[in-house]
CSV table of C-alpha atoms in Angstrom, one decimal:
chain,number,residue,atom,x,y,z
A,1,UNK,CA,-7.6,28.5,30.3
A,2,UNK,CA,-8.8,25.5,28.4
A,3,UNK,CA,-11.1,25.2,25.7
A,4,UNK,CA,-12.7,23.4,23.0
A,5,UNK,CA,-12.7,25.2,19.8
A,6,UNK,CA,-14.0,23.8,16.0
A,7,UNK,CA,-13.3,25.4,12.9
A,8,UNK,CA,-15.6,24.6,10.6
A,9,UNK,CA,-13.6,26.0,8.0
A,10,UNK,CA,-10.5,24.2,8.4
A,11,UNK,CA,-12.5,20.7,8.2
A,12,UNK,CA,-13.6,21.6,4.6
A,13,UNK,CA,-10.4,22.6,3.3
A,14,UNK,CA,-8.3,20.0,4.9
A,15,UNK,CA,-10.7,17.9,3.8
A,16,UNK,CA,-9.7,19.3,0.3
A,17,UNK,CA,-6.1,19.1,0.8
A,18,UNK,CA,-6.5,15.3,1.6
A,19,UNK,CA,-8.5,15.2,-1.3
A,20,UNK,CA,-5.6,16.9,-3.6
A,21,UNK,CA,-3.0,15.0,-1.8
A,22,UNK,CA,-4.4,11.8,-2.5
A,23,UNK,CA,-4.6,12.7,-6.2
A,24,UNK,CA,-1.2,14.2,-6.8
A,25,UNK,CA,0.2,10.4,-4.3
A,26,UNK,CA,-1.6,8.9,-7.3
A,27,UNK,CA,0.7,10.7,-9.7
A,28,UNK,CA,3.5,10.5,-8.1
A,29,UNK,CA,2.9,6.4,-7.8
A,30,UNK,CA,2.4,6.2,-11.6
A,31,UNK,CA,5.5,7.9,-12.0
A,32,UNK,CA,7.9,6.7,-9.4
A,33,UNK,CA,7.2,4.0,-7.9
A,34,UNK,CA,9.2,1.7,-9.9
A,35,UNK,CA,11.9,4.5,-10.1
A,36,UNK,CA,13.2,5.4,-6.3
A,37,UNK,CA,13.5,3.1,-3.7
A,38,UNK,CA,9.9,2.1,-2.0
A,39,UNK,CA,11.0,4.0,1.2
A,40,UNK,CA,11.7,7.2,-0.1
A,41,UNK,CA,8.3,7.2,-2.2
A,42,UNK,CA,6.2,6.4,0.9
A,43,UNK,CA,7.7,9.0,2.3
A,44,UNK,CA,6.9,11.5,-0.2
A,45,UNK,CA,4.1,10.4,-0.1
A,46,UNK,CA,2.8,11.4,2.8
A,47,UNK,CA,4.6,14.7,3.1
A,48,UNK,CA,3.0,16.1,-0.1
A,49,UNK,CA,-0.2,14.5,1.8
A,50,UNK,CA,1.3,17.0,5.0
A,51,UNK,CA,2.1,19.6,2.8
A,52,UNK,CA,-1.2,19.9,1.1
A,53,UNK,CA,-3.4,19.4,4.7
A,54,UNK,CA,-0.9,22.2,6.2
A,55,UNK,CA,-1.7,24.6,3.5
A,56,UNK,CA,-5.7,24.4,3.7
A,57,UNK,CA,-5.4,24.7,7.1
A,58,UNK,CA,-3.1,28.2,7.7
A,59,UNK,CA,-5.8,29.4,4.3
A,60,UNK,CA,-8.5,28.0,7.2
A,61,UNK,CA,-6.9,29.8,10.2
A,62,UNK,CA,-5.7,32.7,8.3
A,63,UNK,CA,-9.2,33.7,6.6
A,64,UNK,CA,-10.9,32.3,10.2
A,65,UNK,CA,-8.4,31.9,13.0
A,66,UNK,CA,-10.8,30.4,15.4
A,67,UNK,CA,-8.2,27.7,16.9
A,68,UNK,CA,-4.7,30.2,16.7
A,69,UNK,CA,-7.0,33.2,17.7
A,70,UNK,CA,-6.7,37.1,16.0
A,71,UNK,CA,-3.3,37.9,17.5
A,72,UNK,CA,-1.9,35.0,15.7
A,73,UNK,CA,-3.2,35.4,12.5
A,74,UNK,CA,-1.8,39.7,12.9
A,75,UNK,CA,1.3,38.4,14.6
A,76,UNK,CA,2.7,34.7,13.7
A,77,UNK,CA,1.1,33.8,10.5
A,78,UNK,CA,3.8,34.8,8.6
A,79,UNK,CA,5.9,32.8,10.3
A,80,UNK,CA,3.7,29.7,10.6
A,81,UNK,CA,4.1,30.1,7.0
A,82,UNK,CA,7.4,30.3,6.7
A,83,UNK,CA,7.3,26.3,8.9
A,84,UNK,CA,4.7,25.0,6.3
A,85,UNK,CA,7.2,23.6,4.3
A,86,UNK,CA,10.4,22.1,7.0
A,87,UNK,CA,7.4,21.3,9.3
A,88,UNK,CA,4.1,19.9,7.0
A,89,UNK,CA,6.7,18.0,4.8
A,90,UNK,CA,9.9,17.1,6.3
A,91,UNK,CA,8.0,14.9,9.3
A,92,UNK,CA,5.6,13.3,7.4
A,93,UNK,CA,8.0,12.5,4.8
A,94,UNK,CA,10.9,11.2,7.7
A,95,UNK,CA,7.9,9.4,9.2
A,96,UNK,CA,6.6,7.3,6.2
A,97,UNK,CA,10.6,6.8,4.8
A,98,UNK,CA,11.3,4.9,8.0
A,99,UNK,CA,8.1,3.3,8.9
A,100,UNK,CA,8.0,1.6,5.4
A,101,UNK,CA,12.1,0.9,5.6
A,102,UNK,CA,11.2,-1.1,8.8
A,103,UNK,CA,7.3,-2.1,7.1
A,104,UNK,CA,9.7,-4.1,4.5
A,105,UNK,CA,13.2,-4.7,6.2
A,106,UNK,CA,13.4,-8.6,5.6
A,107,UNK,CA,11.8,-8.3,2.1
A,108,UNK,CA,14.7,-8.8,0.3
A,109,UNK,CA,15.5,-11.8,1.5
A,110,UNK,CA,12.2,-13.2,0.3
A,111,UNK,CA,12.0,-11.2,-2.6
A,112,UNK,CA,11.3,-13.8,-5.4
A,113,UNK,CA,9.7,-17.5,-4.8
A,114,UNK,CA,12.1,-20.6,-5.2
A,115,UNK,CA,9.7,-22.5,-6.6
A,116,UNK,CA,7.0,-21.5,-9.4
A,117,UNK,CA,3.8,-23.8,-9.6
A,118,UNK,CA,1.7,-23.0,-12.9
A,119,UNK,CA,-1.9,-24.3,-13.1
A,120,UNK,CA,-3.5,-23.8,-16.3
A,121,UNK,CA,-6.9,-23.9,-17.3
A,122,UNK,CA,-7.2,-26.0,-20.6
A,123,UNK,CA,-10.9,-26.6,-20.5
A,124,UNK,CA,-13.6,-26.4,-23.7
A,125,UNK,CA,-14.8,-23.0,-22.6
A,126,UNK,CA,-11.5,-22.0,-23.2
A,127,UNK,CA,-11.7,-22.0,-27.1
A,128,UNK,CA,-13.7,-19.0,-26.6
A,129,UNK,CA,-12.2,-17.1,-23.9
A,130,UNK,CA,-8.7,-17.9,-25.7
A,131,UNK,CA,-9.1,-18.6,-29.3
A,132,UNK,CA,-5.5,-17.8,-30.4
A,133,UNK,CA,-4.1,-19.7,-27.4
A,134,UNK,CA,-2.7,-16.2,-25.9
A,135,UNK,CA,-1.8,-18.7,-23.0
A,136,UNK,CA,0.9,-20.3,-24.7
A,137,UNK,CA,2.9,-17.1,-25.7
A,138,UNK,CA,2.3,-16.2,-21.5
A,139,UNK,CA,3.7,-19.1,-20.8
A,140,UNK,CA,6.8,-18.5,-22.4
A,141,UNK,CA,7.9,-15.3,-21.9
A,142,UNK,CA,7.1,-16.9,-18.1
A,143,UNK,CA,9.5,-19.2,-18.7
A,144,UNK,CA,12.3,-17.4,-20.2
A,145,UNK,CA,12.1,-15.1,-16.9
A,146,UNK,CA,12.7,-17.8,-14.8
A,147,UNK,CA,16.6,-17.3,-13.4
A,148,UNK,CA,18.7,-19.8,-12.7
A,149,UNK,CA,17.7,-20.6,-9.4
A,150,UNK,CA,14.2,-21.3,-9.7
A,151,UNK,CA,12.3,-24.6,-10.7
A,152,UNK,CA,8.9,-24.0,-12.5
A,153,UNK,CA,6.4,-26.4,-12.7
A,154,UNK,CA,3.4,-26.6,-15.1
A,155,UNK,CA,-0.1,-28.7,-14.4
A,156,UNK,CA,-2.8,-28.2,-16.8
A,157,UNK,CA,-6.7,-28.9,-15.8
A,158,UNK,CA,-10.2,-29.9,-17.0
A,159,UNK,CA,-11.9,-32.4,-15.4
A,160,UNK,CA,-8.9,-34.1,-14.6
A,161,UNK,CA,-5.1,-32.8,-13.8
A,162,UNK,CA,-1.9,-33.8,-15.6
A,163,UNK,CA,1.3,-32.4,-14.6
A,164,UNK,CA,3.2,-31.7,-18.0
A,165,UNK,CA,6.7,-30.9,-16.1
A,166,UNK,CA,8.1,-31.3,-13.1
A,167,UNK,CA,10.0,-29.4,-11.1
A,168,UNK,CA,12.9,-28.0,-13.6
A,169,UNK,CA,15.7,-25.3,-13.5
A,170,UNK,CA,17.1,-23.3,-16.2
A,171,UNK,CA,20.3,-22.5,-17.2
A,172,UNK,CA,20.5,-20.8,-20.4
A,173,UNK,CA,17.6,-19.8,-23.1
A,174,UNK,CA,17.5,-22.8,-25.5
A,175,UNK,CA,16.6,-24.8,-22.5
A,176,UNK,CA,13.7,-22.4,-21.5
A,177,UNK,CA,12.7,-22.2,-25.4
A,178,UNK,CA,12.5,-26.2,-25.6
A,179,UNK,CA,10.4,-25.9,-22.1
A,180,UNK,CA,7.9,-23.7,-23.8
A,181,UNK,CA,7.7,-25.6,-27.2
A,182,UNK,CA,6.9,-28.8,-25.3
A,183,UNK,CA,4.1,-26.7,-24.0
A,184,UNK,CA,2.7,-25.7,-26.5
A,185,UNK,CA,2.2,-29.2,-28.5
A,186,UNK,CA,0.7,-30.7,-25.5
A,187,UNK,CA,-2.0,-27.9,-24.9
A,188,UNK,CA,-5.4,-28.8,-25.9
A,189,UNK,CA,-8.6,-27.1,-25.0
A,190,UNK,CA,-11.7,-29.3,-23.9
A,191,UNK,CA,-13.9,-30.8,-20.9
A,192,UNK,CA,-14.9,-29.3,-18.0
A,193,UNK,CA,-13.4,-26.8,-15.0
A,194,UNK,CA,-12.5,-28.8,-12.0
A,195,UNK,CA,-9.8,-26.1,-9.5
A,196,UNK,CA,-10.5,-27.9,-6.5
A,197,UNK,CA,-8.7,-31.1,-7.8
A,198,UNK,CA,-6.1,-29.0,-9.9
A,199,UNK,CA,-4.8,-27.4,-6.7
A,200,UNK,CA,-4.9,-30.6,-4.6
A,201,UNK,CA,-2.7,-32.4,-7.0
A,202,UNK,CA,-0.5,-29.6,-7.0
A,203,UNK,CA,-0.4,-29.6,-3.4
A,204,UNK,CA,0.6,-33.2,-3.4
A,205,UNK,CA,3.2,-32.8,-5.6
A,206,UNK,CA,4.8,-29.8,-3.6
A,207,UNK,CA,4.9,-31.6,-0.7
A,208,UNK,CA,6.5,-34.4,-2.3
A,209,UNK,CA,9.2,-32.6,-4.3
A,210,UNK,CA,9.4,-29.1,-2.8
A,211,UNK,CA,11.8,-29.8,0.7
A,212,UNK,CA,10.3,-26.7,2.4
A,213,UNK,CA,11.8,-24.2,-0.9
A,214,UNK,CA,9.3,-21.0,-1.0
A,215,UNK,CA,6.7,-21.8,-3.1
A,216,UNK,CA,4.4,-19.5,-5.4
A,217,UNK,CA,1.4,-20.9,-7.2
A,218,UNK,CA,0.2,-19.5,-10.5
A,219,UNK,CA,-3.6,-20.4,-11.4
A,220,UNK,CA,-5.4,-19.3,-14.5
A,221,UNK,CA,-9.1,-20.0,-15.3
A,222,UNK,CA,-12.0,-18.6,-17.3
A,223,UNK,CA,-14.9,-20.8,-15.5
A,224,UNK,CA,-16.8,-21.8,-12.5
A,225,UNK,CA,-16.0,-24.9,-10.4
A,226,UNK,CA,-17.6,-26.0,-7.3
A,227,UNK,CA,-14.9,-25.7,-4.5
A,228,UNK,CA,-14.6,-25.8,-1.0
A,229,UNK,CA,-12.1,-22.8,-0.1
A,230,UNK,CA,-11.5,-23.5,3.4
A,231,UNK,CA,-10.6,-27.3,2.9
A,232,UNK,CA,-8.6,-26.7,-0.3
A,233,UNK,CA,-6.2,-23.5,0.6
A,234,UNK,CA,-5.8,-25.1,4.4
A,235,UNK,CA,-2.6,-27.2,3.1
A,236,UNK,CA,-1.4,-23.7,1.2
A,237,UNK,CA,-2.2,-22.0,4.5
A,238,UNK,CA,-0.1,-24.2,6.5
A,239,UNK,CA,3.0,-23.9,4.3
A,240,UNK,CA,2.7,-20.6,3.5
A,241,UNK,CA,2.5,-20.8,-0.3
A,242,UNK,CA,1.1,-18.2,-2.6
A,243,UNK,CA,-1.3,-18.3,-4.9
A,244,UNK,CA,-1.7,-15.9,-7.2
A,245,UNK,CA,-4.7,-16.3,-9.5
A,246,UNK,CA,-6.0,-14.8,-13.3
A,247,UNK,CA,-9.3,-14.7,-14.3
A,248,UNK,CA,-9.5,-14.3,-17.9
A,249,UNK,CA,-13.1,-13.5,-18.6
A,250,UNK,CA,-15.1,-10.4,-16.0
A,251,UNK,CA,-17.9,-11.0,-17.5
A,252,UNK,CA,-18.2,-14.5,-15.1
A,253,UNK,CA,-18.8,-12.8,-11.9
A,254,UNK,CA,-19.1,-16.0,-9.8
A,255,UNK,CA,-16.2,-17.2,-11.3
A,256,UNK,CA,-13.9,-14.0,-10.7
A,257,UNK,CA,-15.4,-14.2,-7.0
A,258,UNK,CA,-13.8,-17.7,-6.2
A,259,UNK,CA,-10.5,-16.5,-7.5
A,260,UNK,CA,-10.1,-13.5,-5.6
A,261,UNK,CA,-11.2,-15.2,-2.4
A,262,UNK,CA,-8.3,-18.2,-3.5
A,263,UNK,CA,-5.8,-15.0,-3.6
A,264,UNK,CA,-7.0,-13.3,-0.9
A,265,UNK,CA,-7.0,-16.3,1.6
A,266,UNK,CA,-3.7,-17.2,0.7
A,267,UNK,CA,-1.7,-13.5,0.8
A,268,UNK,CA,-1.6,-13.6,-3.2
A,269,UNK,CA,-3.6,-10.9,-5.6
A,270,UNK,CA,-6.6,-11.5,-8.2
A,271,UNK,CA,-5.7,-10.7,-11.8
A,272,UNK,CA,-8.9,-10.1,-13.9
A,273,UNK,CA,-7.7,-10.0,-17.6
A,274,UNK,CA,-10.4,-9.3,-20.5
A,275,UNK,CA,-8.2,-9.1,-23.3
A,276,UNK,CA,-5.9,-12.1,-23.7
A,277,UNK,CA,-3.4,-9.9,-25.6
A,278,UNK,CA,-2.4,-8.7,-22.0
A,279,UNK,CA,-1.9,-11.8,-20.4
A,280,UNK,CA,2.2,-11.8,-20.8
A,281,UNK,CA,2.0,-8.0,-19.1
A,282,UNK,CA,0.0,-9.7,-16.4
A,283,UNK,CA,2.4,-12.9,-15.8
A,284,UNK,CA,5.5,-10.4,-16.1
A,285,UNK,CA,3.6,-8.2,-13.8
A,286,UNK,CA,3.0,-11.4,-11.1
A,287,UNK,CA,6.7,-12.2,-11.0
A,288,UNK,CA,7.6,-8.6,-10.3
A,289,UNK,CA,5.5,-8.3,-7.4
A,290,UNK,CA,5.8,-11.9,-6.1
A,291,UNK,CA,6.6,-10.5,-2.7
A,292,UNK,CA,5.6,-6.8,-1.7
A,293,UNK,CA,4.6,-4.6,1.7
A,294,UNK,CA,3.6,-1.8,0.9
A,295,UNK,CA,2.5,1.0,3.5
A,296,UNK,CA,-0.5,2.5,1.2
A,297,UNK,CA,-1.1,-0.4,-1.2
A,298,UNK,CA,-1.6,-4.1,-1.1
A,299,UNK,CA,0.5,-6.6,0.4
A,300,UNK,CA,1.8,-9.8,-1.3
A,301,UNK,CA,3.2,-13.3,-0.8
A,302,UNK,CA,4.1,-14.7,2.0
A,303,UNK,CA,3.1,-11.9,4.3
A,304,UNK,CA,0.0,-11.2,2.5
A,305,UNK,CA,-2.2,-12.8,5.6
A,306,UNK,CA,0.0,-13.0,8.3
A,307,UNK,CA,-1.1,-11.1,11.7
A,308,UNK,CA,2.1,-9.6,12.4
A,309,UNK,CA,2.1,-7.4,9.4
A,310,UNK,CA,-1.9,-6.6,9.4
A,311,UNK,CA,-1.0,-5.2,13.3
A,312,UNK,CA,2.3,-2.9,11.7
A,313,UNK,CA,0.1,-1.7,9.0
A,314,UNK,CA,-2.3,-0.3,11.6
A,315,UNK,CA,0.3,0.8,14.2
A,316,UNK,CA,2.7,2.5,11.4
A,317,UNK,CA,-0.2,4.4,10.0
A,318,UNK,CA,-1.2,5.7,13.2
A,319,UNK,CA,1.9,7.0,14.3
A,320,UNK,CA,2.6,8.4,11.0
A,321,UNK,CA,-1.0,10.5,12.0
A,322,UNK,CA,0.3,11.2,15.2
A,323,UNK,CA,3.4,13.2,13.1
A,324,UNK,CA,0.8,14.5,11.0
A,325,UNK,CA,-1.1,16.1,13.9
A,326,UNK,CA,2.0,17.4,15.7
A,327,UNK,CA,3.4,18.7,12.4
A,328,UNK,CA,0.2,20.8,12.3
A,329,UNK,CA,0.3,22.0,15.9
A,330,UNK,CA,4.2,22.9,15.3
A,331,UNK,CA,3.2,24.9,12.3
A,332,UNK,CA,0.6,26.6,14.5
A,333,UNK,CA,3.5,27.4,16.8
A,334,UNK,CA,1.4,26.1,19.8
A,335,UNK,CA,2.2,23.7,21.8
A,336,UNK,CA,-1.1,22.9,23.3
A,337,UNK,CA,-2.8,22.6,20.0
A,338,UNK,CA,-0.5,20.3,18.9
A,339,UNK,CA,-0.9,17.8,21.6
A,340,UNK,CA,-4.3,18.3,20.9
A,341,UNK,CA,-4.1,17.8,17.4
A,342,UNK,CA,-1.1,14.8,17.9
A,343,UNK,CA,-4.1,12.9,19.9
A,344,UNK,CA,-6.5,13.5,16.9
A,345,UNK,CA,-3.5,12.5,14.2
A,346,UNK,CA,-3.5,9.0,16.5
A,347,UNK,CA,-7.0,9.0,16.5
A,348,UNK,CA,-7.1,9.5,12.6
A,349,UNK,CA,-4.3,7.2,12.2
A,350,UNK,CA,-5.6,4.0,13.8
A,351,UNK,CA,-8.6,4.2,12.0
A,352,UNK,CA,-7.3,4.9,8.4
A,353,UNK,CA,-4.3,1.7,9.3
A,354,UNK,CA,-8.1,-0.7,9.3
A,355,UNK,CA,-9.7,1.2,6.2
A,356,UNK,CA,-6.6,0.3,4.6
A,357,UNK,CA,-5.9,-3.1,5.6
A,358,UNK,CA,-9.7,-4.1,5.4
A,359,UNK,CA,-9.3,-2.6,1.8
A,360,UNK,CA,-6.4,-3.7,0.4
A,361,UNK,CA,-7.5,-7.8,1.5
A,362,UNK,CA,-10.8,-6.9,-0.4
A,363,UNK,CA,-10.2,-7.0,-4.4
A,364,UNK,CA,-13.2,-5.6,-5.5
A,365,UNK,CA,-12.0,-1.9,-4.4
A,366,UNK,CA,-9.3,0.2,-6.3
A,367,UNK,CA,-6.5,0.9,-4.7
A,368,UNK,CA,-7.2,4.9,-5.3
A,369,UNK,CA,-10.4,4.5,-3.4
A,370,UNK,CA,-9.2,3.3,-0.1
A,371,UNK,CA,-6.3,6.0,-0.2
A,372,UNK,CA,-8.0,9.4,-0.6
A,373,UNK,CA,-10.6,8.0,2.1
A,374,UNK,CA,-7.6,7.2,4.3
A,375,UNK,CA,-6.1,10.0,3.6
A,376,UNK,CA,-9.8,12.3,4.1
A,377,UNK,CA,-10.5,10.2,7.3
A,378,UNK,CA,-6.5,11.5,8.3
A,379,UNK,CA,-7.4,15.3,7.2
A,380,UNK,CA,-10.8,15.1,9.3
A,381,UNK,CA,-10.9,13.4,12.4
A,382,UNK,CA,-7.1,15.6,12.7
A,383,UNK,CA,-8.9,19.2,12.1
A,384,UNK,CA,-11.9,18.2,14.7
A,385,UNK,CA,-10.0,16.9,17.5
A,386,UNK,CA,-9.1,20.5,18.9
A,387,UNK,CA,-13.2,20.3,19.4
A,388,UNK,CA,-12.5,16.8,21.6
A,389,UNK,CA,-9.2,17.5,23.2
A,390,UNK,CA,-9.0,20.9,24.7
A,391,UNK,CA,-6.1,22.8,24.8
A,392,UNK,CA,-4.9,26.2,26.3
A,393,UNK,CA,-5.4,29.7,24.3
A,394,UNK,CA,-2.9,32.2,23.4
A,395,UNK,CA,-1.7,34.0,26.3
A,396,UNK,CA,-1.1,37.3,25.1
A,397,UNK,CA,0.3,38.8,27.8
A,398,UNK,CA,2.9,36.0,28.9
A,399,UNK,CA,3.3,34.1,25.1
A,400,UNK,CA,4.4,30.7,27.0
A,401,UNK,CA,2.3,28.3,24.6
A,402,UNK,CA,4.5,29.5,22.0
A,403,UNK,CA,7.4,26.6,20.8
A,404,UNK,CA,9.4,28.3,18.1
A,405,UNK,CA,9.0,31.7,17.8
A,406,UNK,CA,8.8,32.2,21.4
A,407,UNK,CA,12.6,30.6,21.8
A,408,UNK,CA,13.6,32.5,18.6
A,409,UNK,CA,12.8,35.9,20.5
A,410,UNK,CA,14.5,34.5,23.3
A,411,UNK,CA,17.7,33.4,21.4
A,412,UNK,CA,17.2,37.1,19.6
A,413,UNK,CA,17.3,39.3,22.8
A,414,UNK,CA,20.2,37.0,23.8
A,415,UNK,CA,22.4,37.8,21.0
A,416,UNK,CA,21.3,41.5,21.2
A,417,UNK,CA,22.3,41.4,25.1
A,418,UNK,CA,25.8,40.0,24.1
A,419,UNK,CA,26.3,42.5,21.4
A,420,UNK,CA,25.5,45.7,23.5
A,421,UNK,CA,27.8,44.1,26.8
A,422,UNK,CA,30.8,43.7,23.9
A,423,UNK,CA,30.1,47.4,22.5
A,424,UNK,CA,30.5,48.8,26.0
């Protein structure tokens, strides 16, 4: 017989685990994820997420076994518990180390730009937003972590746009030193904030000088300039090129607003710096992740707006639900609840894949925030789906919705056959 059971417990303490996985991912992230390869940490990522949602809900079942039923929480909770751990972690985890292997499998061949376009506020309002020219020591340290296959280019901007070197490679220090000390005797702060024309005579110049070499576009302002986004990124668009942008004063909402939608519309990431004592961490940090694809976090350069990769975002994270759902169902030793709750993982899935992609293009939201409510939305929709889906109950008599145990007894009264035909 079929039914449609809901366990009200289990939604509250899966809801919990999701909760406690999504905190202890964010640990784990602080820790490792510039340690172990990005594959492996996805993937442990999501099976502590599994292992954490598995244990709330055998506590669920086990204190109230409305879905497994009495027999199984007298009978085969024990060794549902013994499964928490091969089943709740070792799919989730095999599931997100693949999906993101495949999520990032031509990234290395894009990993760092050819080309490195830097466009640099040097307007009047900069005297107060950078009084001890923080820029220039940036710049530098930019410079000297150029290799020697790139080309760097530097444009600075007010109301009009100078380009102050052209396209140049590197091949040992003293060259990258003499680069930066010709920077910094030319840099002089005054006039007004004009991006729109500081991007379009970077544009030309790319196009002029570039021969199709990928192309990443560095902007820094502190002020607000009239621009009209659509018409201005279109020639980035076309080509493909990056921009990444830093905003060096929050306090300018307007202004951080047109940066992060520059970024955004062009698969780069916003950089909001209030203290310009950070603002070499923050050019180190945009060379690191000049091109990145991340699974649970944002997704940079090239791919950052392409459709391809906004559809496997979605489609990975719902079938990495769908493994969370049948994991749970396997634990459960019941097949039928595990269809039921594979459906739901799908289900949960698709819909946390759009909170996340929706969330990681929108730069006003941490990165923590749209994980624990992907993560909750996973737990959830998962732990109510037995209520949607119905599925068949414990047959006491004839056990046949059992998967593991069942075959276990099976494999058990085989051996104990074989061992009393040898004795006699």
């Amino acid at each position: 017989m079929k039914v449609r059971k809901f366990n009200f417990f289990l939604l509250i303490l899966t809801l919990l685990g999701a909760v406690m996985g999504a905190i202890t991912g964010e640990m784990l992230m602080e820790r490792l994820m510039t340690v172990i390869p990005t594959s492996i940490f996805v993937g442990l990522y999501f099976g502590q997420l599994g292992l954490w949602i598995g244990g709330m809900a055998f506590i669920a079942e086990k204190w109230k076994p409305v879905l497994t039923g009495k027999r199984w929480a007298d009978q085969y909770a024990l060794f549902s518990l013994k499964l928490l751990l091969p089943v709740m972690f070792v799919l989730p985890f095999a599931a997100g180390t693949i999906l993101q292997y495949v999520y990032e499998l031509d990234a290395s061949t894009i990993k760092r730009p050819q080309d490195i376009v830097l466009v640099l506020d040097v307007s009047g309002s900069m005297l107060e937003t950078d009084p001890d020219k923080k820029t220039v020591t940036a710049v530098k340290e930019f410079l000297m972590n150029m290799n020697k296959s790139q080309r760097s280019s530097l444009f600075l901007f007010n109301d009009e746009t100078s380009m102050i070197q052209p396209f140049t490679s590197f091949t040992n220090d003293e060259e990258r030193e003499n680069a930066g000390k010709a920077f910094e005797k030319v840099i002089q702060f005054s006039g007004g904030t004009d991006i729109a024309l500081s991007l379009a005579e970077s544009m030309k110049y790319i196009e002029s000088n570039n021969s199709g070499r990928r192309t990443m576009v560095v902007l820094l302002s502190d002020g607000i300039s009239e621009v009209n986004v659509g018409e201005t990124l279109q020639p980035f668009q076309n080509r493909e090129i990056v921009i990444n942008t830093v905003g060096l004063s929050r306090e300018k909402y307007e202004g951080a607003k047109l940066l992060s939608k520059i970024s955004a519309q062009t698969g780069g990431q916003y950089y909001s710096v209030n203290d310009t004592d950070k603002l070499a961490g923050t050019f180190q940090e945009i060379q690191k992740n000049a091109e990145e694809r991340l699974l649970i976090g944002e997704r940079t350069g090239s791919a950052g707006y392409m459709l391809l990769y906004k559809i496997l975002r979605i489609a990975f994270i719902a079938l990495i639900g769908a493994v969370l759902g049948m994991a749970l169902g396997l634990m459960f030793d019941n097949r039928f609840l595990a269809q039921s709750f594979t459906w739901g993982g799908l289900a949960a899935g698709l819909i946390a894949g759009l909170v996340m992609e929706w969330g990681f293009r929108n730069y006003y939201l941490h990165g923590f925030l749209i994980r624990v409510w992907a993560d909750i939305l996973l737990a959830v929709i998962i732990s109510i789906f037995s209520a949607i889906v119905p599925y068949q109950v414990y047959m006491a008599r004839e056990g046949n919705n059992r998967i593991l145990s069942s075959r276990m007894n099976a494999n058990n009264d085989l051996d104990q056959k074989k061992s009393s035909n040898s004795f006699h």
